[in-house]
Amino acid sequence: MDERSRMLIEELRHMRAARKMTQEELARAISYSPSTVAMVETEARKPPPGFWERADVALDTGGAFARLLARLGSPQWMRDWQANERQATVLRSFENTVVPGLLQTSA
């Protein structure tokens, strides 16, 4: 994980502990499994889509995670990709080991 993610996760742990909420209680409040919350907090997996928005509501942060995300910005690799994407006229993807679902057959 990058420094941006570590900072968010550190704040998540701090805010959850300050509210005396267990990982299981947070998981129930944001409709994710306890194992997902645990893996996010231990940096074993990236937060799924909507995780930070739901955590803001469940922990009653007043939008702290949304503000942190905005302030920290996108990771460097994403900024590089977005700059290239804005200039592109065509985007192509090549995968030598993955066949996209629409090209797969039942056979």
Short mmCIF file of N, CA and C in Angstrom, two decimals:
data_model
loop_
_atom_site.label_atom_id
_atom_site.label_comp_id
_atom_site.label_asym_id
_atom_site.label_seq_id
_atom_site.Cartn_x
_atom_site.Cartn_y
_atom_site.Cartn_z
N MET A 1 0.84 -1.19 0.00
CA MET A 1 0.00 0.00 0.00
C MET A 1 0.88 1.25 0.00
N ASP A 2 0.36 2.29 -0.57
CA ASP A 2 1.10 3.55 -0.60
C ASP A 2 0.83 4.37 0.66
N GLU A 3 1.59 5.45 0.81
CA GLU A 3 1.48 6.29 2.00
C GLU A 3 0.08 6.89 2.14
N ARG A 4 -0.54 7.21 1.03
CA ARG A 4 -1.90 7.77 1.03
C ARG A 4 -2.88 6.80 1.69
N SER A 5 -2.81 5.53 1.30
CA SER A 5 -3.70 4.52 1.86
C SER A 5 -3.41 4.28 3.33
N ARG A 6 -2.14 4.26 3.69
CA ARG A 6 -1.78 4.04 5.10
C ARG A 6 -2.35 5.14 5.99
N MET A 7 -2.31 6.37 5.51
CA MET A 7 -2.83 7.49 6.29
C MET A 7 -4.34 7.34 6.52
N LEU A 8 -5.07 6.96 5.48
CA LEU A 8 -6.52 6.77 5.59
C LEU A 8 -6.83 5.63 6.56
N ILE A 9 -6.10 4.54 6.45
CA ILE A 9 -6.34 3.38 7.31
C ILE A 9 -6.02 3.71 8.76
N GLU A 10 -4.95 4.46 8.97
CA GLU A 10 -4.61 4.88 10.34
C GLU A 10 -5.74 5.71 10.93
N GLU A 11 -6.31 6.61 10.15
CA GLU A 11 -7.44 7.42 10.62
C GLU A 11 -8.67 6.56 10.88
N LEU A 12 -8.90 5.57 10.03
CA LEU A 12 -10.02 4.66 10.23
C LEU A 12 -9.90 3.96 11.57
N ARG A 13 -8.72 3.40 11.84
CA ARG A 13 -8.51 2.71 13.12
C ARG A 13 -8.72 3.65 14.29
N HIS A 14 -8.16 4.86 14.18
CA HIS A 14 -8.28 5.84 15.26
C HIS A 14 -9.74 6.23 15.51
N MET A 15 -10.48 6.54 14.45
CA MET A 15 -11.88 6.96 14.61
C MET A 15 -12.75 5.83 15.13
N ARG A 16 -12.49 4.61 14.67
CA ARG A 16 -13.27 3.47 15.14
C ARG A 16 -13.00 3.23 16.63
N ALA A 17 -11.74 3.31 17.02
CA ALA A 17 -11.39 3.11 18.43
C ALA A 17 -11.95 4.23 19.31
N ALA A 18 -11.92 5.46 18.81
CA ALA A 18 -12.44 6.60 19.58
C ALA A 18 -13.93 6.45 19.85
N ARG A 19 -14.62 5.77 18.95
CA ARG A 19 -16.06 5.56 19.13
C ARG A 19 -16.36 4.22 19.81
N LYS A 20 -15.28 3.55 20.26
CA LYS A 20 -15.39 2.26 20.96
C LYS A 20 -16.20 1.25 20.13
N MET A 21 -15.89 1.21 18.84
CA MET A 21 -16.60 0.34 17.91
C MET A 21 -15.64 -0.78 17.48
N THR A 22 -16.11 -2.01 17.51
CA THR A 22 -15.29 -3.13 17.05
C THR A 22 -15.32 -3.20 15.52
N GLN A 23 -14.42 -3.99 14.96
CA GLN A 23 -14.43 -4.20 13.52
C GLN A 23 -15.76 -4.82 13.08
N GLU A 24 -16.28 -5.73 13.89
CA GLU A 24 -17.54 -6.38 13.55
C GLU A 24 -18.70 -5.38 13.55
N GLU A 25 -18.71 -4.48 14.51
CA GLU A 25 -19.77 -3.46 14.56
C GLU A 25 -19.67 -2.51 13.37
N LEU A 26 -18.45 -2.12 13.03
CA LEU A 26 -18.27 -1.26 11.86
C LEU A 26 -18.70 -1.99 10.59
N ALA A 27 -18.31 -3.25 10.48
CA ALA A 27 -18.69 -4.04 9.30
C ALA A 27 -20.20 -4.09 9.14
N ARG A 28 -20.89 -4.32 10.24
CA ARG A 28 -22.36 -4.38 10.20
C ARG A 28 -22.92 -3.02 9.78
N ALA A 29 -22.35 -1.95 10.30
CA ALA A 29 -22.85 -0.60 10.01
C ALA A 29 -22.63 -0.17 8.56
N ILE A 30 -21.57 -0.69 7.92
CA ILE A 30 -21.29 -0.28 6.54
C ILE A 30 -21.63 -1.36 5.52
N SER A 31 -22.24 -2.45 5.99
CA SER A 31 -22.70 -3.55 5.12
C SER A 31 -21.56 -4.24 4.37
N TYR A 32 -20.45 -4.45 5.05
CA TYR A 32 -19.36 -5.27 4.54
C TYR A 32 -19.11 -6.35 5.57
N SER A 33 -18.41 -7.38 5.18
CA SER A 33 -18.12 -8.47 6.11
C SER A 33 -17.03 -8.04 7.10
N PRO A 34 -17.04 -8.63 8.29
CA PRO A 34 -15.99 -8.33 9.26
C PRO A 34 -14.60 -8.63 8.71
N SER A 35 -14.49 -9.67 7.88
CA SER A 35 -13.18 -9.99 7.31
C SER A 35 -12.72 -8.90 6.34
N THR A 36 -13.64 -8.27 5.62
CA THR A 36 -13.27 -7.18 4.72
C THR A 36 -12.72 -6.00 5.52
N VAL A 37 -13.41 -5.64 6.59
CA VAL A 37 -12.94 -4.53 7.43
C VAL A 37 -11.57 -4.86 8.02
N ALA A 38 -11.41 -6.09 8.51
CA ALA A 38 -10.13 -6.51 9.09
C ALA A 38 -9.01 -6.46 8.05
N MET A 39 -9.28 -6.94 6.85
CA MET A 39 -8.25 -6.94 5.81
C MET A 39 -7.90 -5.52 5.37
N VAL A 40 -8.89 -4.61 5.33
CA VAL A 40 -8.60 -3.22 5.00
C VAL A 40 -7.72 -2.61 6.09
N GLU A 41 -8.07 -2.86 7.35
CA GLU A 41 -7.32 -2.28 8.46
C GLU A 41 -5.90 -2.83 8.57
N THR A 42 -5.67 -4.05 8.10
CA THR A 42 -4.33 -4.63 8.15
C THR A 42 -3.59 -4.47 6.82
N GLU A 43 -4.19 -3.72 5.90
CA GLU A 43 -3.62 -3.45 4.59
C GLU A 43 -3.45 -4.70 3.73
N ALA A 44 -4.25 -5.73 4.02
CA ALA A 44 -4.20 -6.96 3.24
C ALA A 44 -5.03 -6.84 1.96
N ARG A 45 -5.93 -5.86 1.91
CA ARG A 45 -6.72 -5.63 0.70
C ARG A 45 -7.09 -4.17 0.60
N LYS A 46 -7.36 -3.75 -0.64
CA LYS A 46 -7.80 -2.38 -0.86
C LYS A 46 -9.25 -2.25 -0.43
N PRO A 47 -9.64 -1.07 0.02
CA PRO A 47 -11.06 -0.88 0.38
C PRO A 47 -11.93 -1.01 -0.87
N PRO A 48 -13.05 -1.73 -0.77
CA PRO A 48 -13.94 -1.85 -1.92
C PRO A 48 -14.62 -0.51 -2.23
N PRO A 49 -15.20 -0.39 -3.42
CA PRO A 49 -15.90 0.85 -3.77
C PRO A 49 -16.96 1.21 -2.74
N GLY A 50 -17.01 2.47 -2.36
CA GLY A 50 -18.00 2.95 -1.42
C GLY A 50 -17.60 2.80 0.04
N PHE A 51 -16.48 2.15 0.30
CA PHE A 51 -16.06 1.88 1.67
C PHE A 51 -15.89 3.16 2.48
N TRP A 52 -15.15 4.13 1.93
CA TRP A 52 -14.86 5.35 2.69
C TRP A 52 -16.11 6.19 2.92
N GLU A 53 -16.99 6.23 1.93
CA GLU A 53 -18.23 6.99 2.09
C GLU A 53 -19.10 6.38 3.20
N ARG A 54 -19.19 5.06 3.19
CA ARG A 54 -19.98 4.37 4.22
C ARG A 54 -19.34 4.53 5.60
N ALA A 55 -18.01 4.48 5.65
CA ALA A 55 -17.31 4.65 6.93
C ALA A 55 -17.54 6.05 7.49
N ASP A 56 -17.55 7.06 6.61
CA ASP A 56 -17.86 8.43 7.04
C ASP A 56 -19.19 8.50 7.75
N VAL A 57 -20.21 7.85 7.18
CA VAL A 57 -21.56 7.88 7.76
C VAL A 57 -21.60 7.08 9.06
N ALA A 58 -21.08 5.85 9.02
CA ALA A 58 -21.16 4.96 10.19
C ALA A 58 -20.38 5.51 11.39
N LEU A 59 -19.25 6.16 11.12
CA LEU A 59 -18.43 6.69 12.21
C LEU A 59 -18.76 8.15 12.53
N ASP A 60 -19.74 8.70 11.80
CA ASP A 60 -20.18 10.08 12.02
C ASP A 60 -18.99 11.05 12.04
N THR A 61 -18.21 10.99 10.95
CA THR A 61 -17.00 11.80 10.86
C THR A 61 -17.24 13.19 10.29
N GLY A 62 -18.44 13.43 9.82
CA GLY A 62 -18.70 14.72 9.18
C GLY A 62 -18.02 14.85 7.83
N GLY A 63 -17.73 13.71 7.21
CA GLY A 63 -17.11 13.72 5.88
C GLY A 63 -15.59 13.76 5.92
N ALA A 64 -14.98 13.37 7.03
CA ALA A 64 -13.52 13.43 7.17
C ALA A 64 -12.79 12.60 6.12
N PHE A 65 -13.30 11.39 5.86
CA PHE A 65 -12.62 10.54 4.87
C PHE A 65 -12.74 11.13 3.47
N ALA A 66 -13.87 11.69 3.13
CA ALA A 66 -14.05 12.32 1.83
C ALA A 66 -13.08 13.49 1.67
N ARG A 67 -12.94 14.28 2.73
CA ARG A 67 -12.00 15.42 2.68
C ARG A 67 -10.56 14.95 2.57
N LEU A 68 -10.21 13.90 3.32
CA LEU A 68 -8.85 13.36 3.24
C LEU A 68 -8.56 12.83 1.84
N LEU A 69 -9.52 12.10 1.28
CA LEU A 69 -9.34 11.58 -0.08
C LEU A 69 -9.11 12.70 -1.08
N ALA A 70 -9.90 13.76 -0.95
CA ALA A 70 -9.76 14.90 -1.87
C ALA A 70 -8.42 15.60 -1.67
N ARG A 71 -8.01 15.75 -0.43
CA ARG A 71 -6.75 16.44 -0.14
C ARG A 71 -5.54 15.63 -0.58
N LEU A 72 -5.60 14.31 -0.38
CA LEU A 72 -4.47 13.46 -0.73
C LEU A 72 -4.36 13.22 -2.23
N GLY A 73 -5.47 13.37 -2.93
CA GLY A 73 -5.46 13.20 -4.38
C GLY A 73 -5.28 11.76 -4.81
N SER A 74 -5.12 11.58 -6.08
CA SER A 74 -4.96 10.24 -6.66
C SER A 74 -3.52 9.78 -6.53
N PRO A 75 -3.30 8.46 -6.53
CA PRO A 75 -1.93 7.94 -6.54
C PRO A 75 -1.22 8.38 -7.82
N GLN A 76 0.10 8.42 -7.79
CA GLN A 76 0.89 8.91 -8.93
C GLN A 76 0.59 8.13 -10.21
N TRP A 77 0.48 6.78 -10.12
CA TRP A 77 0.24 6.00 -11.32
C TRP A 77 -1.07 6.40 -11.98
N MET A 78 -2.07 6.77 -11.16
CA MET A 78 -3.37 7.15 -11.72
C MET A 78 -3.29 8.53 -12.38
N ARG A 79 -2.56 9.45 -11.77
CA ARG A 79 -2.40 10.78 -12.37
C ARG A 79 -1.71 10.67 -13.73
N ASP A 80 -0.69 9.81 -13.82
CA ASP A 80 0.01 9.60 -15.10
C ASP A 80 -0.96 9.04 -16.14
N TRP A 81 -1.75 8.05 -15.73
CA TRP A 81 -2.71 7.43 -16.65
C TRP A 81 -3.76 8.44 -17.10
N GLN A 82 -4.27 9.24 -16.17
CA GLN A 82 -5.31 10.21 -16.52
C GLN A 82 -4.78 11.24 -17.50
N ALA A 83 -3.54 11.66 -17.34
CA ALA A 83 -2.95 12.63 -18.27
C ALA A 83 -2.86 12.01 -19.67
N ASN A 84 -2.44 10.76 -19.76
CA ASN A 84 -2.36 10.09 -21.06
C ASN A 84 -3.75 9.88 -21.65
N GLU A 85 -4.70 9.53 -20.80
CA GLU A 85 -6.06 9.27 -21.26
C GLU A 85 -6.70 10.52 -21.86
N ARG A 86 -6.45 11.68 -21.27
CA ARG A 86 -7.02 12.93 -21.79
C ARG A 86 -6.52 13.24 -23.20
N GLN A 87 -5.29 12.83 -23.51
CA GLN A 87 -4.71 13.13 -24.81
C GLN A 87 -5.00 12.04 -25.85
N ALA A 88 -5.46 10.89 -25.41
CA ALA A 88 -5.65 9.75 -26.31
C ALA A 88 -6.86 9.91 -27.21
N THR A 89 -6.76 9.35 -28.39
CA THR A 89 -7.90 9.28 -29.28
C THR A 89 -8.48 7.87 -29.28
N VAL A 90 -7.65 6.88 -28.90
CA VAL A 90 -8.07 5.48 -28.82
C VAL A 90 -7.37 4.86 -27.61
N LEU A 91 -8.10 4.03 -26.86
CA LEU A 91 -7.50 3.27 -25.76
C LEU A 91 -7.59 1.80 -26.10
N ARG A 92 -6.46 1.10 -26.04
CA ARG A 92 -6.43 -0.33 -26.31
C ARG A 92 -5.80 -1.03 -25.14
N SER A 93 -6.22 -2.26 -24.94
CA SER A 93 -5.68 -3.06 -23.86
C SER A 93 -5.24 -4.41 -24.43
N PHE A 94 -4.08 -4.87 -23.99
CA PHE A 94 -3.58 -6.17 -24.42
C PHE A 94 -3.33 -7.02 -23.20
N GLU A 95 -3.90 -8.20 -23.19
CA GLU A 95 -3.69 -9.16 -22.10
C GLU A 95 -3.25 -10.47 -22.73
N ASN A 96 -2.08 -10.94 -22.37
CA ASN A 96 -1.62 -12.19 -22.98
C ASN A 96 -2.07 -13.43 -22.21
N THR A 97 -2.67 -13.24 -21.03
CA THR A 97 -3.10 -14.40 -20.25
C THR A 97 -4.58 -14.35 -19.87
N VAL A 98 -5.27 -13.28 -20.21
CA VAL A 98 -6.67 -13.13 -19.83
C VAL A 98 -7.51 -12.94 -21.09
N VAL A 99 -8.61 -13.69 -21.18
CA VAL A 99 -9.54 -13.52 -22.29
C VAL A 99 -10.75 -12.78 -21.75
N PRO A 100 -11.04 -11.58 -22.28
CA PRO A 100 -12.21 -10.83 -21.79
C PRO A 100 -13.48 -11.67 -21.90
N GLY A 101 -14.38 -11.50 -20.94
CA GLY A 101 -15.60 -12.29 -20.85
C GLY A 101 -16.42 -12.31 -22.12
N LEU A 102 -16.51 -11.19 -22.83
CA LEU A 102 -17.34 -11.15 -24.03
C LEU A 102 -16.77 -11.98 -25.17
N LEU A 103 -15.49 -12.32 -25.10
CA LEU A 103 -14.88 -13.11 -26.15
C LEU A 103 -14.83 -14.60 -25.81
N GLN A 104 -15.21 -14.95 -24.60
CA GLN A 104 -15.17 -16.35 -24.19
C GLN A 104 -16.39 -17.08 -24.74
N THR A 105 -16.22 -18.36 -24.99
CA THR A 105 -17.34 -19.20 -25.43
C THR A 105 -17.62 -20.23 -24.35
N SER A 106 -18.77 -20.84 -24.42
CA SER A 106 -19.12 -21.86 -23.42
C SER A 106 -18.20 -23.07 -23.53
N ALA A 107 -17.63 -23.32 -24.69
CA ALA A 107 -16.71 -24.44 -24.87
C ALA A 107 -15.42 -24.13 -24.14
#
